[in-house]
CSV table of C-alpha atoms in Angstrom, one decimal:
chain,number,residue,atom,x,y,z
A,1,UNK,CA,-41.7,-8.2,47.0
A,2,UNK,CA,-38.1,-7.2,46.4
A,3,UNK,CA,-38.4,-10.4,43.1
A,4,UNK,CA,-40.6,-8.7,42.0
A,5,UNK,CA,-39.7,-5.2,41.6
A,6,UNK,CA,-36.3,-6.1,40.1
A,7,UNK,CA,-38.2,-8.6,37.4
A,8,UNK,CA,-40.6,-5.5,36.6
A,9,UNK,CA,-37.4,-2.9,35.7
A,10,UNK,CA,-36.7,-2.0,32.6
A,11,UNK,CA,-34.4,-4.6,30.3
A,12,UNK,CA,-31.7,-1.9,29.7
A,13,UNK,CA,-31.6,-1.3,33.5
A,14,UNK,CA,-28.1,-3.2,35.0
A,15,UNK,CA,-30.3,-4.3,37.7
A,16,UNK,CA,-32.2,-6.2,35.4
A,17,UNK,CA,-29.7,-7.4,33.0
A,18,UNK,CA,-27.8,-8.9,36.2
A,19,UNK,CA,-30.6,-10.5,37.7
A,20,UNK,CA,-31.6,-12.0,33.9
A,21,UNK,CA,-27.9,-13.1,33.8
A,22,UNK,CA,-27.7,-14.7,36.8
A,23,UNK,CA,-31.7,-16.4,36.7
A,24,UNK,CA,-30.6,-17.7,33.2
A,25,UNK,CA,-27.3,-19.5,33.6
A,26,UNK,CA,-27.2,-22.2,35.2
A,27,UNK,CA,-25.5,-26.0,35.3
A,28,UNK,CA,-21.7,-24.5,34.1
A,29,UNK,CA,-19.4,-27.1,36.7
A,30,UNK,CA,-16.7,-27.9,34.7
A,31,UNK,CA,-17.8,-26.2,32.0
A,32,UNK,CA,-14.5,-24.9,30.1
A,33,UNK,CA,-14.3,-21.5,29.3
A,34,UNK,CA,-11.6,-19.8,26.5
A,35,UNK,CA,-9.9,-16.9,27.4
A,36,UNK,CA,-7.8,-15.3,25.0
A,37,UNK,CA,-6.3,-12.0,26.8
A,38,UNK,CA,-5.3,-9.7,23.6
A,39,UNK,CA,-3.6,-6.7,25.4
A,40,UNK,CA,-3.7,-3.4,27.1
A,41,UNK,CA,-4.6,0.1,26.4
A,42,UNK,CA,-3.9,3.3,28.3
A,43,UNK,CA,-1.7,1.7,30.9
A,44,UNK,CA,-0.4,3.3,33.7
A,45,UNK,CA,3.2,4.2,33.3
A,46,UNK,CA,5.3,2.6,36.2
A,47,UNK,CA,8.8,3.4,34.6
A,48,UNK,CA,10.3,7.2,34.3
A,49,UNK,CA,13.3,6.6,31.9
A,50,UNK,CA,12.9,3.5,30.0
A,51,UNK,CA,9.4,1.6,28.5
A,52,UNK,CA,8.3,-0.5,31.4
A,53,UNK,CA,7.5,-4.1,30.3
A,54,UNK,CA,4.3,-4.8,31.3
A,55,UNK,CA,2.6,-8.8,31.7
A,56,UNK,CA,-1.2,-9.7,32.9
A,57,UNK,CA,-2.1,-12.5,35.6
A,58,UNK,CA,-5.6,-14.3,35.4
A,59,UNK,CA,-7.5,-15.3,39.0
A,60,UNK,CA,-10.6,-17.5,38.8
A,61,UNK,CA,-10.5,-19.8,42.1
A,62,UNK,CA,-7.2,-21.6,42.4
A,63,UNK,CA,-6.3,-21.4,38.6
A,64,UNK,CA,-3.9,-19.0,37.6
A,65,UNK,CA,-2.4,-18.1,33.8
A,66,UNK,CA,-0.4,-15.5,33.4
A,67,UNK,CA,1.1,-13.9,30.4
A,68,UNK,CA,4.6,-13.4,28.7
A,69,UNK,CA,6.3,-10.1,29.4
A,70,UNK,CA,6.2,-7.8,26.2
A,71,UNK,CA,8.9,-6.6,26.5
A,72,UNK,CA,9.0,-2.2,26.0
A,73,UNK,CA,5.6,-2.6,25.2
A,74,UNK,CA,4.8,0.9,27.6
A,75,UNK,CA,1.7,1.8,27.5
A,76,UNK,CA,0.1,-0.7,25.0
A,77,UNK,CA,1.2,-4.2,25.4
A,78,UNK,CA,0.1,-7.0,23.4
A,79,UNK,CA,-0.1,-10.9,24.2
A,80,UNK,CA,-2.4,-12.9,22.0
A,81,UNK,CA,-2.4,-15.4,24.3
A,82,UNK,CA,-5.1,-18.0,25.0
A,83,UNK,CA,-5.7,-19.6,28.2
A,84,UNK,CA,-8.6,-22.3,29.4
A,85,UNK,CA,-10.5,-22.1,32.9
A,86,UNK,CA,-13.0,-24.8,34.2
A,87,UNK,CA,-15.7,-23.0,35.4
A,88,UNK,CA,-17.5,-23.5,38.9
A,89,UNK,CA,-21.1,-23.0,39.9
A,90,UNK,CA,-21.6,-20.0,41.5
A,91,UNK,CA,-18.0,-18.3,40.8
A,92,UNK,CA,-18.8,-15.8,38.0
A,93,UNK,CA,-15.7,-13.2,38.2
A,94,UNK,CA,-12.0,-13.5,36.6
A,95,UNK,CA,-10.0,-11.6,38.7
A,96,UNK,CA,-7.6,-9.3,36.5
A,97,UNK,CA,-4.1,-8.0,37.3
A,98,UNK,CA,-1.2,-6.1,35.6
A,99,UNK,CA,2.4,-5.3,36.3
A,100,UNK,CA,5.4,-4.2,35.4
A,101,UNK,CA,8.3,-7.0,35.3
A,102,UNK,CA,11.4,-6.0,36.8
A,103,UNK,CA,15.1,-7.2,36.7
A,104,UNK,CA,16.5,-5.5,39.7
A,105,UNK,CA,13.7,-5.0,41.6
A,106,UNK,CA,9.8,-6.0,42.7
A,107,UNK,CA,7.8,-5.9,40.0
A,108,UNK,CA,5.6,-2.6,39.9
A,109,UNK,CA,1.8,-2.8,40.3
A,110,UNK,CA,0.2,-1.5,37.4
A,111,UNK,CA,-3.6,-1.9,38.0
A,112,UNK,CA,-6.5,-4.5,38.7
A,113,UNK,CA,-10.0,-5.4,37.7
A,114,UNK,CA,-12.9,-8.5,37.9
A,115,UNK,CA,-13.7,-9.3,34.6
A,116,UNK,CA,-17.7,-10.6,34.9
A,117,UNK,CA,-18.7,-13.5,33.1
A,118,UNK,CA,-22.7,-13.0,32.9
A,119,UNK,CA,-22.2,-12.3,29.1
A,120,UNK,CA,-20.2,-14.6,28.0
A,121,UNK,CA,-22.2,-17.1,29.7
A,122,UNK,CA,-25.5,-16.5,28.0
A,123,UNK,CA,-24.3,-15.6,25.4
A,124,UNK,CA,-21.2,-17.2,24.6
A,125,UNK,CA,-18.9,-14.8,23.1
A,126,UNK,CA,-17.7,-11.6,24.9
A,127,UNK,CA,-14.8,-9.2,24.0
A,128,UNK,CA,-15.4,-6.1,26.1
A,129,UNK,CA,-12.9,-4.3,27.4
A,130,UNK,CA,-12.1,-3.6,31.5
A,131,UNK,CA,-11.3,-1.2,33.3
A,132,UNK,CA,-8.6,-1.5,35.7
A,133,UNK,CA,-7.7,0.7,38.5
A,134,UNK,CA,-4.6,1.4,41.1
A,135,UNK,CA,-4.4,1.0,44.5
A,136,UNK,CA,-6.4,4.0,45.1
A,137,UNK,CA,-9.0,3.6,42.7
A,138,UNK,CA,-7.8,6.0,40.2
A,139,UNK,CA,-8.1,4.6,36.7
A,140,UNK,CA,-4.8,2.7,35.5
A,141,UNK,CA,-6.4,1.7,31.9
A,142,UNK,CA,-7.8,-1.2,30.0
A,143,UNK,CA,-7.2,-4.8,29.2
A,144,UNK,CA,-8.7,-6.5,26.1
A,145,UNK,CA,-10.2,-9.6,26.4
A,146,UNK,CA,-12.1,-12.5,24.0
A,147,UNK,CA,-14.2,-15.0,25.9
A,148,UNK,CA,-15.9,-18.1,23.8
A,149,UNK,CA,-18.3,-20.9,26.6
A,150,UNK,CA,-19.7,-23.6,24.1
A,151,UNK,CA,-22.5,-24.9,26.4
A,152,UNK,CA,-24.4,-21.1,26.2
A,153,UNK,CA,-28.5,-21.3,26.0
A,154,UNK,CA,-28.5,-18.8,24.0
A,155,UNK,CA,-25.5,-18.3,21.6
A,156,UNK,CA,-25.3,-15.1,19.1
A,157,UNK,CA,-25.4,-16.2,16.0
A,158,UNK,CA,-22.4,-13.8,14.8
A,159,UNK,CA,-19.5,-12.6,16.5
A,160,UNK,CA,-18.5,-9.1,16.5
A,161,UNK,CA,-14.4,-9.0,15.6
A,162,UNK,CA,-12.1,-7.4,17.5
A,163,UNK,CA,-11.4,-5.1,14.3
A,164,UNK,CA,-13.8,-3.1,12.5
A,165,UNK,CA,-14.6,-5.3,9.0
A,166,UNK,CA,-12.9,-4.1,6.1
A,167,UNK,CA,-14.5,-3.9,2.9
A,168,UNK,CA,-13.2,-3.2,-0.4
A,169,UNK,CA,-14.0,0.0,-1.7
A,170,UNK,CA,-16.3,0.5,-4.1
A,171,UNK,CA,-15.6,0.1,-8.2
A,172,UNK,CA,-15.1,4.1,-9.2
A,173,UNK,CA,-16.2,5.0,-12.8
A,174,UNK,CA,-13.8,7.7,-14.5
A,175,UNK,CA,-15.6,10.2,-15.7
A,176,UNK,CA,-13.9,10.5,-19.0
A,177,UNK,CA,-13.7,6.8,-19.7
A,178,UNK,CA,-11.8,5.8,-22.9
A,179,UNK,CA,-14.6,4.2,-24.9
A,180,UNK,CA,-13.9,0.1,-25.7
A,181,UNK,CA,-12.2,-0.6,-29.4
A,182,UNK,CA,-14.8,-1.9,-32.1
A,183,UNK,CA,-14.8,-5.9,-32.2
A,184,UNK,CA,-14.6,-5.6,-36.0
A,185,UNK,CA,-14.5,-2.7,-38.3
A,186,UNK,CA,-17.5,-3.8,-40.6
A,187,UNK,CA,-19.5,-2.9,-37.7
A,188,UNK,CA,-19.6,0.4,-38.3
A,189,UNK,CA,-19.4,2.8,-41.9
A,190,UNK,CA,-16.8,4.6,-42.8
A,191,UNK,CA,-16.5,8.1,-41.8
A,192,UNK,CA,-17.9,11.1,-44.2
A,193,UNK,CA,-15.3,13.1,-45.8
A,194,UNK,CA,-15.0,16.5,-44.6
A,195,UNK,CA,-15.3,19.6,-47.0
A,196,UNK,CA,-12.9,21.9,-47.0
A,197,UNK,CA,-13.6,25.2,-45.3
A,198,UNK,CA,-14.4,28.3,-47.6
A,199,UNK,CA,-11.5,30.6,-47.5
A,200,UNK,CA,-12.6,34.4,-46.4
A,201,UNK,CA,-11.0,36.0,-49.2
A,202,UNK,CA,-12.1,36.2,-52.9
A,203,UNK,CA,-10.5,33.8,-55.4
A,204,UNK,CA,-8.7,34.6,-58.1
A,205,UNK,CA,-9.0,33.4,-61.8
A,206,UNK,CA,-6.2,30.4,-62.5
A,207,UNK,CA,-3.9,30.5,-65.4
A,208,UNK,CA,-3.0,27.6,-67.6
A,209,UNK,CA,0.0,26.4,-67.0
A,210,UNK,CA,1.7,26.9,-70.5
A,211,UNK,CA,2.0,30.2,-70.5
A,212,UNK,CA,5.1,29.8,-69.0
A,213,UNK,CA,8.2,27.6,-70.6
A,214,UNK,CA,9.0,24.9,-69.5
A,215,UNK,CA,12.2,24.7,-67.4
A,216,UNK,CA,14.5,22.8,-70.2
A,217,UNK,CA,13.3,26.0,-72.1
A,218,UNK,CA,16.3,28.0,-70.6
A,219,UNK,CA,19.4,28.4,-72.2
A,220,UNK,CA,22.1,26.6,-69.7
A,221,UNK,CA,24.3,28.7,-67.1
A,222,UNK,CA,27.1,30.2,-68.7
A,223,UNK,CA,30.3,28.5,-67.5
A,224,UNK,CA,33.4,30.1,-65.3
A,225,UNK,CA,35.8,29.4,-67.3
A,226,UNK,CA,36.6,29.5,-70.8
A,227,UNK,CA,36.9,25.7,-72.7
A,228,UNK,CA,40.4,24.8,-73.5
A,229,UNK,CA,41.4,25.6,-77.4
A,230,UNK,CA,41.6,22.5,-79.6
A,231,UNK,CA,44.9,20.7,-80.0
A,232,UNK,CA,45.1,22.2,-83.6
A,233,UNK,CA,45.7,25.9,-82.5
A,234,UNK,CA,49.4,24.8,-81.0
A,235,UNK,CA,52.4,24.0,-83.7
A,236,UNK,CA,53.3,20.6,-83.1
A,237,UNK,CA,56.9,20.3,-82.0
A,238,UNK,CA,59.9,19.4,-84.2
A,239,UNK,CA,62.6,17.3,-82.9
A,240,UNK,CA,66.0,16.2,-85.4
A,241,UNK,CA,65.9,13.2,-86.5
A,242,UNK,CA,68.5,10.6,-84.8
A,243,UNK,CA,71.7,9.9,-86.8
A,244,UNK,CA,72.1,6.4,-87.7
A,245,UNK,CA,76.2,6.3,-86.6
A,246,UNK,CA,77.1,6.1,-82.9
A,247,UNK,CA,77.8,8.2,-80.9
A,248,UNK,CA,76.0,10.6,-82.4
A,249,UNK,CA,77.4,13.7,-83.6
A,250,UNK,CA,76.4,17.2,-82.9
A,251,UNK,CA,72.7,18.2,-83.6
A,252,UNK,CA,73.6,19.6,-87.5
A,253,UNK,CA,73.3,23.5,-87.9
A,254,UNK,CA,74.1,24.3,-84.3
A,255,UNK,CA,77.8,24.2,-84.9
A,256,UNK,CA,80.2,24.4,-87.9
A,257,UNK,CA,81.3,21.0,-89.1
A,258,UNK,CA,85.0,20.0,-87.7
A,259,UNK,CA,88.1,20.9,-90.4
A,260,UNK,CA,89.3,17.7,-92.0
C-alpha cells in the first residue's frame, strides 16, 4: 500500500523523484564515477586577521581524495581538481568536508555535507551545488561540484556548463552609415550644374570696358630726383702741358723767369 502511494505522487514531488532514482539505477559495482570538485562559495570564515586557507576532503566508503590548500583563498576557494571513485551497490552518498589548514595549530572545521548521487546516476552529468553546514547546523556555505558516470540509462544529451554561454553580440547598424564608393564611375551620370541663385537686388546696366584708358595710357610717375646734367654743361679741365727737359721747371706764368 505504502508502493503504491509513493508511485502515485506527483513527478516534481522529492518523494517521487527519490524513489524514481533509486527504482531506476541499478547494476553500478565498480562502476567509476568522475568527480571534479571546482570550489567553494560563501565559506565560513574560520580566521580573524589573515585569509584562512581553506581545502576539501571527499568520503565515499574507504576512498578518500582530498584537495590542495588554496592558499588565502578566504571565502571563495578554488581547486579544479578531478578525482575518480569506484562506485558500490547500494552506497549512493559522497560525504563532503571543508577546513581551514593550519601551520601552528589544528586545522579549523569549516563545514560538511552528503553530496547525493541519484542524478548523476541517471543521468550522468550533475553539477549542483551543496550546502554545507557547521557543527551546529547553521549554514557554513557551498561547495561546487561536476559529476560525469558513463554507464547512465538515460544520459542528457547536453550538458549544462558551469558558466553561463557567451554569445557574441549582435552586428549593430549605424544609423548614419557612410554609403559604399561606386565600383566605377560610368555607373552613374554626371551631376547637373547648379544655377546660380538670383541676387535680391536689382541689376544695374554694365559698361563697356573702353570707356576707360587703358592703364599704359597714363603718363609715368614723376621721379624724386632731378636727372643728372649732361657732361657738356661742365668746362672740361685744362692741365699745362709737360716740358720736354728734366726736371721740369716751374709751371710757366706762375712765377717770373730766374735772372740770367
Amino acid at each position: 500500500m505504502n508502493q503504491f502511494s509513493i508511485s502515485q505522487e506527483h513527478p516534481s514531488s522529492p518523494y517521487f523523484s527519490s524513489y524514481y532514482y533509486s527504482m531506476s539505477v541499478s547494476g553500478i559495482q565498480g562502476h567509476l564515477l568522475e568527480v571534479t570538485v571546482v570550489g567553494c562559495n560563501k565559506l565560513k570564515d574560520t580566521e580573524w586577521i589573515s585569509r584562512q586557507d581553506p581545502y576539501v576532503i571527499l568520503e565515499y566508503g574507504s576512498t578518500t581524495h582530498r584537495t590542495r590548500t588554496c592558499t588565502d583563498g578566504g571565502k571563495t576557494p578554488t581547486f579544479q581538481e578531478k578525482f575518480t571513485f569506484t562506485l558500490i551497490e547500494g552506497l549512493r552518498e559522497i560525504n563532503v568536508v571543508v577546513w581551514n589548514s593550519n601551520t601552528l595549530t589544528y586545522d579549523d572545521f569549516i563545514g560538511k555535507g552528503k553530496v547525493q548521487l541519484q542524478k548523476v546516476l541517471s543521468q550522468g552529468y550533475d553539477d549542483t551545488p551543496w550546502s554545507l553546514q557547521t557543527k551546529t547546523g547553521r549554514f557554513a556555505g557551498e561547495v561546487r561540484l561536476i559529476m560525469h558516470y558513463g554507464n547512465a540509462k538515460n544520459p542528457v544529451t547536453t550538458y549544462g556548463s558551469s558558466a553561463p554561454p557567451y554569445s557574441a553580440p549582435p552586428h549593430q547598424v549605424p544609423l548614419y552609415a557612410t554609403p559604399p564608393p561606386p565600383t566605377s564611375a560610368s555607373n552613374y551620370p554626371s551631376p547637373a550644374t547648379a544655377y546660380p541663385t538670383p541676387s535680391p537686388y536689382p541689376a544695374y546696366p554694365s559698361y563697356p570696358s573702353t570707356t576707360y584708358p587703358p592703364p599704359a595710357a597714363y603718363p609715368p610717375p614723376p621721379s624724386a630726383y632731378p636727372p643728372p646734367p649732361p657732361p657738356s654743361m661742365y668746362p672740361p679741365a685744362t692741365y699745362p702741358a709737360p716740358s720736354p727737359y728734366y726736371p721740369p721747371g716751374p709751371f710757366p706764368g706762375l712765377y717770373p723767369p730766374p735772372p740770367y
